[in-house]
XYZ file of C-alpha atoms in Angstrom:
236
model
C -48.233 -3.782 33.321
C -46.107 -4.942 36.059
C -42.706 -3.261 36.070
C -40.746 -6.812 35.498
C -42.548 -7.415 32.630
C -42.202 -3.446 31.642
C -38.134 -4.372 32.616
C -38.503 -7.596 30.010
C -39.694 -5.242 26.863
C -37.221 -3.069 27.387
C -34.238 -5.547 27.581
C -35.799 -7.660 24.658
C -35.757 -4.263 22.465
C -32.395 -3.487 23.723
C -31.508 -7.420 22.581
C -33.246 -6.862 19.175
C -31.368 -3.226 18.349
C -28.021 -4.974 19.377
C -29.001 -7.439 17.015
C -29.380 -5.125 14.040
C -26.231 -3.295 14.508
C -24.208 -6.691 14.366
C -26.460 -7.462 10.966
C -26.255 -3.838 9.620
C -22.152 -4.079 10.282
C -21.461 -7.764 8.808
C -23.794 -6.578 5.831
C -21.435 -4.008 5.313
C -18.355 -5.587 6.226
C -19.611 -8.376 3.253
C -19.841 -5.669 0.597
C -16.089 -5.500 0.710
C -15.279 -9.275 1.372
C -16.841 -10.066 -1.357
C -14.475 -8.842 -3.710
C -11.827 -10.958 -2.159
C -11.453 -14.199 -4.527
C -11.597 -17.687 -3.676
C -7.655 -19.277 -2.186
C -7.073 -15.326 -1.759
C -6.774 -13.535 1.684
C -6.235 -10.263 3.176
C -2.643 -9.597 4.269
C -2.824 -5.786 4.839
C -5.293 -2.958 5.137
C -5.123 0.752 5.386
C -8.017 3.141 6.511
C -8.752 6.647 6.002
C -11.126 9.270 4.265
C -9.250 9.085 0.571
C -11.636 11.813 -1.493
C -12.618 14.022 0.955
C -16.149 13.519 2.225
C -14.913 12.900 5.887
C -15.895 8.972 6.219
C -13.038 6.255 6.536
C -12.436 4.528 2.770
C -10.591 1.329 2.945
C -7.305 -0.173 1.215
C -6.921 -4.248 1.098
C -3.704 -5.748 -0.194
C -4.576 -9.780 -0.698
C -2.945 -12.172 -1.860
C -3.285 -15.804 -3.785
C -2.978 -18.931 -1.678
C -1.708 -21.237 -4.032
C 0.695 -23.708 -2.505
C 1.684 -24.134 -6.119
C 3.167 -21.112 -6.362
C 5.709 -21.439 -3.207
C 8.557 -23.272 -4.551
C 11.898 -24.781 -3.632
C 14.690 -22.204 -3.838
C 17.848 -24.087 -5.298
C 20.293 -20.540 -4.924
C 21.087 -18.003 -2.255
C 18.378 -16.598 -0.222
C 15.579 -18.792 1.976
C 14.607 -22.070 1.336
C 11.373 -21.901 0.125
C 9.830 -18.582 -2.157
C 6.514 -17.616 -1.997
C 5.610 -15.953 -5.389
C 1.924 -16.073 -4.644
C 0.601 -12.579 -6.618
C -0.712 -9.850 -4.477
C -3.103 -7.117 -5.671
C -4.479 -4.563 -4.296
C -7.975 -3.077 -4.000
C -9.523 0.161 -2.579
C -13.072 1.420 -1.523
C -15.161 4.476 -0.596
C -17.262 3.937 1.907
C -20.680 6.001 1.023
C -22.848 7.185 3.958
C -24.763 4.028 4.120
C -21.693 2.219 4.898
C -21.835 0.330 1.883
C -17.634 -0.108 0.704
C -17.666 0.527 -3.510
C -14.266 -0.756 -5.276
C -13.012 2.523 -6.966
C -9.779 0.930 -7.796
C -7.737 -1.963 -8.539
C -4.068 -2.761 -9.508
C -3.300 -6.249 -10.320
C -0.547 -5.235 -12.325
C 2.366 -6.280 -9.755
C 2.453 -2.752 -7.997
C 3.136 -4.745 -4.455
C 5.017 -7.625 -5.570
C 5.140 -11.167 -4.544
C 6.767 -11.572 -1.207
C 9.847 -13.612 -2.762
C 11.265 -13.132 -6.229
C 12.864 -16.108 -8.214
C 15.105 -13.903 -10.183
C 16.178 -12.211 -6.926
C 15.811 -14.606 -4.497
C 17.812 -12.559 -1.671
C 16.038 -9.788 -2.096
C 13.305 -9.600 1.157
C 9.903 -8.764 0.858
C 9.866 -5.673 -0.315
C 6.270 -4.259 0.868
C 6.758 -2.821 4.060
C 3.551 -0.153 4.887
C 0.280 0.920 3.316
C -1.485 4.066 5.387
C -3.946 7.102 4.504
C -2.719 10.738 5.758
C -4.316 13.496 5.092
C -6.334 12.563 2.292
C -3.238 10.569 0.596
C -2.496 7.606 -0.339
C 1.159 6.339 1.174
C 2.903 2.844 -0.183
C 6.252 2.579 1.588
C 8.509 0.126 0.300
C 12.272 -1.479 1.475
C 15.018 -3.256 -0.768
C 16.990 -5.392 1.761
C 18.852 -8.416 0.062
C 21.011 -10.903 2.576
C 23.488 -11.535 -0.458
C 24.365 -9.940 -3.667
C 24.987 -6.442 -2.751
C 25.689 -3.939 0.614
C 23.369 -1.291 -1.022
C 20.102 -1.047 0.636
C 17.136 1.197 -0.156
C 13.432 2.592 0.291
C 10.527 3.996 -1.733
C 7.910 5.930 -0.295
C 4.806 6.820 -3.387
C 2.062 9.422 -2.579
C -0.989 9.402 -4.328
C -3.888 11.725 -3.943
C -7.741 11.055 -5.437
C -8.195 13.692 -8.288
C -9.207 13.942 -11.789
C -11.459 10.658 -10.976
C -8.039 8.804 -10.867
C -4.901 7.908 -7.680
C -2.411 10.336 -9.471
C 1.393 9.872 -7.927
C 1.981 13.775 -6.700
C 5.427 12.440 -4.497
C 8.219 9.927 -4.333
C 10.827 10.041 -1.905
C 13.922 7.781 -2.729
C 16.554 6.804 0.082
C 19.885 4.369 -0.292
C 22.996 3.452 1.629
C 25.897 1.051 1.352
C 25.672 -1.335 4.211
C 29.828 -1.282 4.319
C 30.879 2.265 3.798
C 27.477 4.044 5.059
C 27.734 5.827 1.813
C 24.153 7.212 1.081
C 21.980 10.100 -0.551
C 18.446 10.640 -0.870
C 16.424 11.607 -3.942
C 13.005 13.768 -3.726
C 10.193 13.899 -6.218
C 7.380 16.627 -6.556
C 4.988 15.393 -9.447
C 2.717 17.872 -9.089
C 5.331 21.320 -9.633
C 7.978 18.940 -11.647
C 10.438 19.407 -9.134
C 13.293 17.397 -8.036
C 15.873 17.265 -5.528
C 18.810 15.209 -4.244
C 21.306 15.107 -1.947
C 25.060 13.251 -1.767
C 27.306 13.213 0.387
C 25.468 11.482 3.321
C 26.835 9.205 5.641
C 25.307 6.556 7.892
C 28.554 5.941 9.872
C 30.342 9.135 9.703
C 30.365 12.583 9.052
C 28.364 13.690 6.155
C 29.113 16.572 3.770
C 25.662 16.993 1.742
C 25.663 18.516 -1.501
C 21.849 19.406 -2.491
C 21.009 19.954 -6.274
C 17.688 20.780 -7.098
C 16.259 20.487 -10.701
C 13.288 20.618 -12.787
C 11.664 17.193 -14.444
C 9.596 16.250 -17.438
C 6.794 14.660 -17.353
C 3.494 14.647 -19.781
C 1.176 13.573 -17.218
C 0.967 11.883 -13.619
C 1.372 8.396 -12.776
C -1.730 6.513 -12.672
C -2.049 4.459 -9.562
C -4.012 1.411 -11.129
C -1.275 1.780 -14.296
C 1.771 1.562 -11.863
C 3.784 -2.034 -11.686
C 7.143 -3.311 -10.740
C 8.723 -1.592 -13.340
C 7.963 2.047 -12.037
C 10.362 1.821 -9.520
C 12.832 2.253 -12.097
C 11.098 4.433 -13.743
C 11.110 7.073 -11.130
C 14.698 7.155 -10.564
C 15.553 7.681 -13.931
C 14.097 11.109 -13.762
């Protein structure tokens, strides 16, 4: 065999094996897409080994694209709210790079970007990202009328028992006109909480740190947790 036509072979096989990889990754890429309804698309996505096996699991936040449900605001706030649900849904990938749903919380966990009852209140959902094995939801309570107070959530959640147990919370608020704030500290997992007053944003702080023990019967179940937990957190 000439070498051209040895040079040909070799460039078709190389062609071919490029080939499979693409099929082999869009096969695999479709065993999570498919779990994304019809009118719904993927706003945000987090990636990182979840249960410990060392391969990259995947979180999807999607949403519903109906144009039914962005409607006319008539109060404060923007023009237009989009109250289009959002759910969230997360996968191990196994060694075959096939992506199994594990979880799913349709319950209102990451809310709809724009709230009718609160329609000054800004989206809300600012981060999802995997660290260390945990699960971190970050979330931000800006309104543009109403009130000066301003404040964040931050949720860890590790894989164990078979279920996303909440093992953290870390609470944060501040007035927007004095710079009053104080920050409040959750450890699920020990029952342990602490916060701290006195903080300033503009000024000089004096921070008074009380630490205290909570009650709880048993963790916070990820796919279990809606809009209402927020609340429910700070009133331990």
């Amino acid at each position: 065999m000439q070498k051209n036509e040895i040079g040909m072979c070799r460039m078709k096989n190389i062609v071919l094996l490029i080939g499979l990889l693409i099929t082999y990754n869009s096969l695999a890429q479709k065993s999570y897409l498919n779990y994304v309804p019809k009118n719904w698309k993927i706003v945000s996505t987090a990636k990182g080994d979840l249960n410990k096996d060392g391969i990259e699991d995947l979180v999807l936040i999607i949403k519903k694209t109906d144009i039914s449900n962005i409607i006319k605001n008539e109060s404060l706030g923007p023009k237009e709210l989009d109250t289009n649900p959002r759910e969230v849904l997360i996968f191990f990938k196994d060694k075959s790079h096939n992506y199994n749903l594990v979880e799913r919380n349709s319950k209102g966990f990451v809310p709809s970007e724009n709230l009718v009852e609160n329609p000054c209140l800004s989206d809300p959902f600012d981060e999802v990202s995997i660290v260390n094995n945990i699960l971190i939801w970050k979330f931000n309570y800006w309104s543009s009328c109403g009130t000066y107070f301003s404040s964040n959530m931050t949720y860890k959640f590790r894989y164990q028992n078979s279920n996303f147990e909440l093992i953290g919370a870390d609470y944060s608020q501040f007035s927007r006109s004095t710079g009053e704030a104080e920050r409040m500290s959750i450890n699920f997992s020990i029952k342990k909480k602490e916060v701290t007053t006195g903080l300033n944003e503009f000024g000089e702080s004096n921070p008074i740190v009380e630490k205290s023990s909570i009650k709880i019967a048993e963790l916070y179940k990820f796919k279990n947790c809606d809009e209402g937990t927020y609340s429910e957190i700070l009133e331990f």
